[in-house]
Coordinates of C-alpha atoms in Angstrom, one line a residue:
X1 CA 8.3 12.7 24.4
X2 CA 8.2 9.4 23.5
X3 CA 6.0 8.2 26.1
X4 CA 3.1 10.4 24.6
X5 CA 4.5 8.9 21.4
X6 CA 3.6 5.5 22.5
X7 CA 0.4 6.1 24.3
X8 CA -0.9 8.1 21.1
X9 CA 0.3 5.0 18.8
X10 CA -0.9 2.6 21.2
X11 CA -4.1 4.4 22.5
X12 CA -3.3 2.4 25.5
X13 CA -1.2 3.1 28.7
X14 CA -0.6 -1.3 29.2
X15 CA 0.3 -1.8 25.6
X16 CA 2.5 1.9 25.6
X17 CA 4.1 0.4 28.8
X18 CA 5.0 -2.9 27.4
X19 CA 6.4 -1.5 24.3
X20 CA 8.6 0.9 26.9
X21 CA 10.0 -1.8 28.9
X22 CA 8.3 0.2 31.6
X23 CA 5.3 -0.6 34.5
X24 CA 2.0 1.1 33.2
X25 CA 2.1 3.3 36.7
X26 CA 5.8 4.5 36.0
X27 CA 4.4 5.8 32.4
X28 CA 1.3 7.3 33.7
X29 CA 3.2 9.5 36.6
X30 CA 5.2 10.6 33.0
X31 CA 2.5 11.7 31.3
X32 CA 0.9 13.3 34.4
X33 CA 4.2 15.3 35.4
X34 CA 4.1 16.3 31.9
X35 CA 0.5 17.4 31.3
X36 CA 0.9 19.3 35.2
X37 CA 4.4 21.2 33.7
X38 CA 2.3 21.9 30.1
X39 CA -1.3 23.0 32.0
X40 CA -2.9 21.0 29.6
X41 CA -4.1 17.2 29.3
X42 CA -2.7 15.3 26.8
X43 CA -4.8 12.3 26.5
X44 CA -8.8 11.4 27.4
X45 CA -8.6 8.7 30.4
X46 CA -11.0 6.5 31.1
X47 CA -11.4 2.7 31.8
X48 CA -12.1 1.4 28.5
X49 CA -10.3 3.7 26.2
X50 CA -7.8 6.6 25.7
X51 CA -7.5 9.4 23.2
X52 CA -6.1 12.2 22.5
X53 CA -7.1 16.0 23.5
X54 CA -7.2 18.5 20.5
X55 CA -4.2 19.9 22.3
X56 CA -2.5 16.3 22.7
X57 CA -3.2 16.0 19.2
X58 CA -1.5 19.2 18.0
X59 CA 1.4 18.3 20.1
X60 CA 1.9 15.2 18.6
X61 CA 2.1 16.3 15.5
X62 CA 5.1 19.0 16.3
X63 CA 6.9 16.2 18.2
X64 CA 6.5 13.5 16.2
X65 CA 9.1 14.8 13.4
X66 CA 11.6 15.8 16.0
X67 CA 11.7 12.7 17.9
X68 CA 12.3 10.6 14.8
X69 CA 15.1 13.4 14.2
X70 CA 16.7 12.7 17.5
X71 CA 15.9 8.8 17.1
X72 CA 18.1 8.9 13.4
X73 CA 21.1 10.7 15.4
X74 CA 21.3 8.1 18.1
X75 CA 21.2 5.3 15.2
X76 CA 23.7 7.3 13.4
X77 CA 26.0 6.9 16.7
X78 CA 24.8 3.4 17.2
X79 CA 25.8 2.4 13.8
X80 CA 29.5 3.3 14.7
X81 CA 29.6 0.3 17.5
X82 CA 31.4 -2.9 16.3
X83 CA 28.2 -5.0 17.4
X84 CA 24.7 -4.6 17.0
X85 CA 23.0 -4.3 20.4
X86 CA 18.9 -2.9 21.1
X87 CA 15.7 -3.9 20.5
X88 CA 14.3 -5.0 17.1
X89 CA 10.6 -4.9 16.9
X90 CA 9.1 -7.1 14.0
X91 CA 5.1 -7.7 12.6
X92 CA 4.6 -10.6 11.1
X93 CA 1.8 -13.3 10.6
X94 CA 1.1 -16.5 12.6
X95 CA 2.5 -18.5 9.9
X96 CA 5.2 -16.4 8.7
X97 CA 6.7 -15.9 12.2
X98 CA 6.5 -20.1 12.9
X99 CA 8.6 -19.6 9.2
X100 CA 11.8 -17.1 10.4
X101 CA 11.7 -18.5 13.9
X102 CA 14.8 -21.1 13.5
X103 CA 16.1 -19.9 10.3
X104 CA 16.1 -15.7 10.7
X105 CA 15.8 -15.1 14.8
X106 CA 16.9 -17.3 16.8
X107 CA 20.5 -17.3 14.5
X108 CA 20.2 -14.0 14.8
X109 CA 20.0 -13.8 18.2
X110 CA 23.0 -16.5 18.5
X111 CA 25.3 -14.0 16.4
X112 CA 24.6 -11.0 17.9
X113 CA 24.4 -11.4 22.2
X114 CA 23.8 -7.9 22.5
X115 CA 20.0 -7.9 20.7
X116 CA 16.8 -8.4 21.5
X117 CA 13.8 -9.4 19.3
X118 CA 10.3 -8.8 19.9
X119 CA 8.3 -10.3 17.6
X120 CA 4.4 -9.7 17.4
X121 CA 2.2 -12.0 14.9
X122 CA -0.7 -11.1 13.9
X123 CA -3.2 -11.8 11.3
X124 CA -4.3 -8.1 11.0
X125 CA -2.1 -6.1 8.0
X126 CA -0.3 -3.7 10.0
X127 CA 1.3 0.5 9.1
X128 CA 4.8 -1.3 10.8
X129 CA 6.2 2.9 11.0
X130 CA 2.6 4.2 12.4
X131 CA 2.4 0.9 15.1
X132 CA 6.4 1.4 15.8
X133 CA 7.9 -1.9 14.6
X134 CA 11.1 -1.9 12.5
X135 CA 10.3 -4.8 10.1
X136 CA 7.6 -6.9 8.9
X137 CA 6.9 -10.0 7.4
X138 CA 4.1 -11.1 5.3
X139 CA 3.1 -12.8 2.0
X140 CA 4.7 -11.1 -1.0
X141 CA 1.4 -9.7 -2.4
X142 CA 0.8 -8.6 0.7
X143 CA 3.8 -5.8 1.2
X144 CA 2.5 -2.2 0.8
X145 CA 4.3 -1.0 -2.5
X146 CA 6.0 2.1 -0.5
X147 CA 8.2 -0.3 1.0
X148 CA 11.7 -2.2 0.3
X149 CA 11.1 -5.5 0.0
X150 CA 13.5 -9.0 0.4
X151 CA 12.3 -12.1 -0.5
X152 CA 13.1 -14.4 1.7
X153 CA 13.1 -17.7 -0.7
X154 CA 11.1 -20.6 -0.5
X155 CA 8.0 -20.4 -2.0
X156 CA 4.7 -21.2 -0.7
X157 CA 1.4 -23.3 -1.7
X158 CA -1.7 -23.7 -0.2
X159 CA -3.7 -26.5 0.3
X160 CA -7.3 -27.4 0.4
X161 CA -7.5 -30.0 3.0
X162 CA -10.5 -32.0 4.4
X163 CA -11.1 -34.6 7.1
X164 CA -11.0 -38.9 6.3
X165 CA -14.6 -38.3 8.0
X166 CA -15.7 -35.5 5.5
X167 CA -15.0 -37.5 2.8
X168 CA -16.5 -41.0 3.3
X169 CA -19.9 -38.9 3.2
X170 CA -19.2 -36.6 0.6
X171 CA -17.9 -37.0 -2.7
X172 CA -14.2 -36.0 -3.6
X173 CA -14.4 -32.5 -5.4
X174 CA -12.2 -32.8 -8.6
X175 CA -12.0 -29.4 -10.2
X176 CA -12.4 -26.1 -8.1
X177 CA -16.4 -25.6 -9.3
X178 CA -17.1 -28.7 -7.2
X179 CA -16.6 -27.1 -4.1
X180 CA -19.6 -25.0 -4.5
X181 CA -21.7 -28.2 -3.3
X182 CA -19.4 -28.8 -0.2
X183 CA -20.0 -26.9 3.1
X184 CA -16.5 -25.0 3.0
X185 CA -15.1 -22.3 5.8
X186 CA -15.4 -18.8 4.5
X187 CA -12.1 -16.7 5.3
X188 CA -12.5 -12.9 6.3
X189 CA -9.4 -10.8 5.5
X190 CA -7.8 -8.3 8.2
X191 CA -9.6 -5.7 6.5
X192 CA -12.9 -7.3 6.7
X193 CA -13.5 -8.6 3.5
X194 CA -14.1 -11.7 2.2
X195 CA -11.0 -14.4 1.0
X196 CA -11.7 -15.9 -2.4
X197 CA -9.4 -19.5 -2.4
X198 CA -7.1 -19.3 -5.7
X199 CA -6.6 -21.9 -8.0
X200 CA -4.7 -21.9 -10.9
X201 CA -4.0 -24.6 -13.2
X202 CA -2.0 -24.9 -16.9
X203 CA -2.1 -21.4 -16.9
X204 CA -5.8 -21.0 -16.1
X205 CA -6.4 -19.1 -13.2
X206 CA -9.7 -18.7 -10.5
X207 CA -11.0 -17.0 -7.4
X208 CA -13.6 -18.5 -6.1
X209 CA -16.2 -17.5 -3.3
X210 CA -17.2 -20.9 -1.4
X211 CA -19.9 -21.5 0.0
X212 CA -20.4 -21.9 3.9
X213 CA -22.0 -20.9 7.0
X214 CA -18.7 -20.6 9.0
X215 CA -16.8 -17.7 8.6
X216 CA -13.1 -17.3 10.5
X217 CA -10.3 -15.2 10.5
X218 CA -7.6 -17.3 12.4
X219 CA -6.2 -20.1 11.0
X220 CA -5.8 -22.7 13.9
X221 CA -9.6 -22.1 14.5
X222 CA -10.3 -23.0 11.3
X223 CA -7.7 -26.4 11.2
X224 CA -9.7 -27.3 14.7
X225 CA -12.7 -27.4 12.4
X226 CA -11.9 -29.1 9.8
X227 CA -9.9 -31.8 12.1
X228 CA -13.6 -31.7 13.4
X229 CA -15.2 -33.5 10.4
X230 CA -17.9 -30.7 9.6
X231 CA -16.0 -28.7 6.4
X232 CA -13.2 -28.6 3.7
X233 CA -10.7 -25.8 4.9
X234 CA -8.3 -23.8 2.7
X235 CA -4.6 -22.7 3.9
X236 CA -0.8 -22.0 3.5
X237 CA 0.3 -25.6 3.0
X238 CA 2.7 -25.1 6.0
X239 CA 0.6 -25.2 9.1
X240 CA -1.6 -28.4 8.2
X241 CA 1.7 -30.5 6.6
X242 CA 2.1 -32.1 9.9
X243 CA -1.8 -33.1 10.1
X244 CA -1.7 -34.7 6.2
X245 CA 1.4 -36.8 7.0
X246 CA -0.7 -38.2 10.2
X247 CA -3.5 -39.0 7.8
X248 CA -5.5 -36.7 10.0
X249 CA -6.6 -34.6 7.0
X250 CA -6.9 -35.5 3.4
X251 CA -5.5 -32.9 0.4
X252 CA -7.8 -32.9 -2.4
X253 CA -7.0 -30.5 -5.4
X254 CA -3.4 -30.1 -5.7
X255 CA -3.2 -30.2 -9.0
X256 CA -5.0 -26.7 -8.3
X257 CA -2.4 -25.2 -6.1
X258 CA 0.9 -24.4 -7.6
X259 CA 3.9 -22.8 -5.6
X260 CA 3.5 -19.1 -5.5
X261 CA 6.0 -16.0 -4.1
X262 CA 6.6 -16.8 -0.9
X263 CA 7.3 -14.3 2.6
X264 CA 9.3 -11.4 2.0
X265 CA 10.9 -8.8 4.6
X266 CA 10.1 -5.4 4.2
X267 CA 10.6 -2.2 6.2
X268 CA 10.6 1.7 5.3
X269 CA 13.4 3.2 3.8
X270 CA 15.3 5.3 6.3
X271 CA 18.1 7.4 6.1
X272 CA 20.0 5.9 8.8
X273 CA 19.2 2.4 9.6
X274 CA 20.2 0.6 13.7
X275 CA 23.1 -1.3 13.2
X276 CA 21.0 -4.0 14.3
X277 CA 18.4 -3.7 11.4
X278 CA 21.0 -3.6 9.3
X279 CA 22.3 -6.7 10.7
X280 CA 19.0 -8.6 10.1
X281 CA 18.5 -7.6 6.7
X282 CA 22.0 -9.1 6.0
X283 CA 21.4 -12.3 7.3
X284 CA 17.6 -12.6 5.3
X285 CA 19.7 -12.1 2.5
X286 CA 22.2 -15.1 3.3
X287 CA 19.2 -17.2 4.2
X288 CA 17.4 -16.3 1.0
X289 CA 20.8 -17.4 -0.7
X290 CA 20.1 -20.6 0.4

């Protein structure tokens, strides 16, 4: 059952394996020997892509609730062992994951030797019940309002940086309006849409859609380019601190960008929360203690 589960969420017998701790062959024998004792295929095969029959559908839908049924039982159980032990999946960003690496996993692995943590970043906003992960971990604004949220502390700023190079032969923009005469890198959001930078300054606040013929969705490609010489980039003030310090790119406006909420933990209520995601959420909240 939850190998049909996984291939349904995953639409994919390589990622469904990987999320199994299993060999993609091992799972597609699985699914065979059970569409061969059913009569009826489960899933469309074929070398791009893989979907679900109208029958596979319909039996999805009555298995899904009891699986997650005999899932909260087992946690129940779990929950009664004196240490955490199991897997913990998390979603977070690029940035947000370089964030909780030291602080959050790695001391959790250290306390509990009986875990395991796999931890997927991505810049694409996530359903973390619908893709299967446990927790996630994004920008506050970002956290879908059905979930319970933790912040996790230290606030964040971004930072509109430029390169030595950029600025020798093009005058240094003093108030956010200037930018709309510099050649800036346009952000697109995971849902497609464009990013308009915020500023916000004694109170007054602005969104403003730059102007540029570059348009990224991945941070370290944009950094590359604006290392490059060619634009004025726009990003969480953590993953270009290192490059300022080395003088390799120049902060203009910061009088513009004010610390705002930082990353915060979230994950779906459930009844009967693993002993080891109950573990985690303890120690977020001793590290958002400070």
């Amino acid at each position: 059952m939850k190998a049909v589960l996984a291939v349904a969420r995953r639409r994919s017998f390589r990622a469904a394996a990987a999320d199994l701790d299993m060999s993609t062959t091992a799972l597609s024998h699985s699914i065979a020997r059970l569409e061969a004792g059913l009569g009826v295929r489960l899933f469309h095969r074929t070398t791009r892509s893989v979907s679900l029959t109208g029958a596979g559908d319909s039996f999805v839908a009555q298995i899904a609730p009891a699986v997650a049924d005999i899932d909260d039982a087992m946690e129940v159980v779990r929950a009664q062992r004196d240490t955490p032990a199991g897997m913990l999946r998390i979603n977070a960003s690029r940035v947000a994951g370089c964030e909780v690496i030291g602080p959050l996993v790695l001391e959790f692995l250290r306390r509990y030797p009986e875990m395991q943590v796999d931890l997927v970043t991505e810049e694409r906003l996530v359903d973390i019940v619908a893709e299967g992960f446990d927790l996630g971990i994004r920008p506050a604004h970002l956290v879908p309002s059905d979930m319970i949220a933790l912040s996790l502390g230290r606030p964040q700023r971004y930072a509109v940086v430029a390169s030595p190079d950029y600025l020798r032969a093009h005058p240094m923009p003093r108030v956010p309006a200037d930018l709309l005469a510099h050649e800036c890198i346009r952000v697109r959001l995971p849902n497609g849409t464009p990013f308009r930078w915020q500023f916000e300054r004694a109170g007054e606040v602005l969104h403003l859609d730059v102007r540029g013929r570059l348009v990224l969705d991945e941070a370290d490609v944009a950094r590359l380019a604006v290392l490059a010489g060619g634009m004025i980039g726009f990003f969480v003030e953590g993953s270009v601190l290192a490059d300022i310090a080395a003088g390799r790119l120049i902060r203009v406006l910061e009088d513009w960008t004010p610390p705002r909420p930082g990353f915060s933990l979230y994950y779906a209520g459930r009844r009967n929360p693993s002993a080891g995601m109950a573990a985690f959420v303890a120690l977020a909240r001793e590290v958002a203690r400070g």
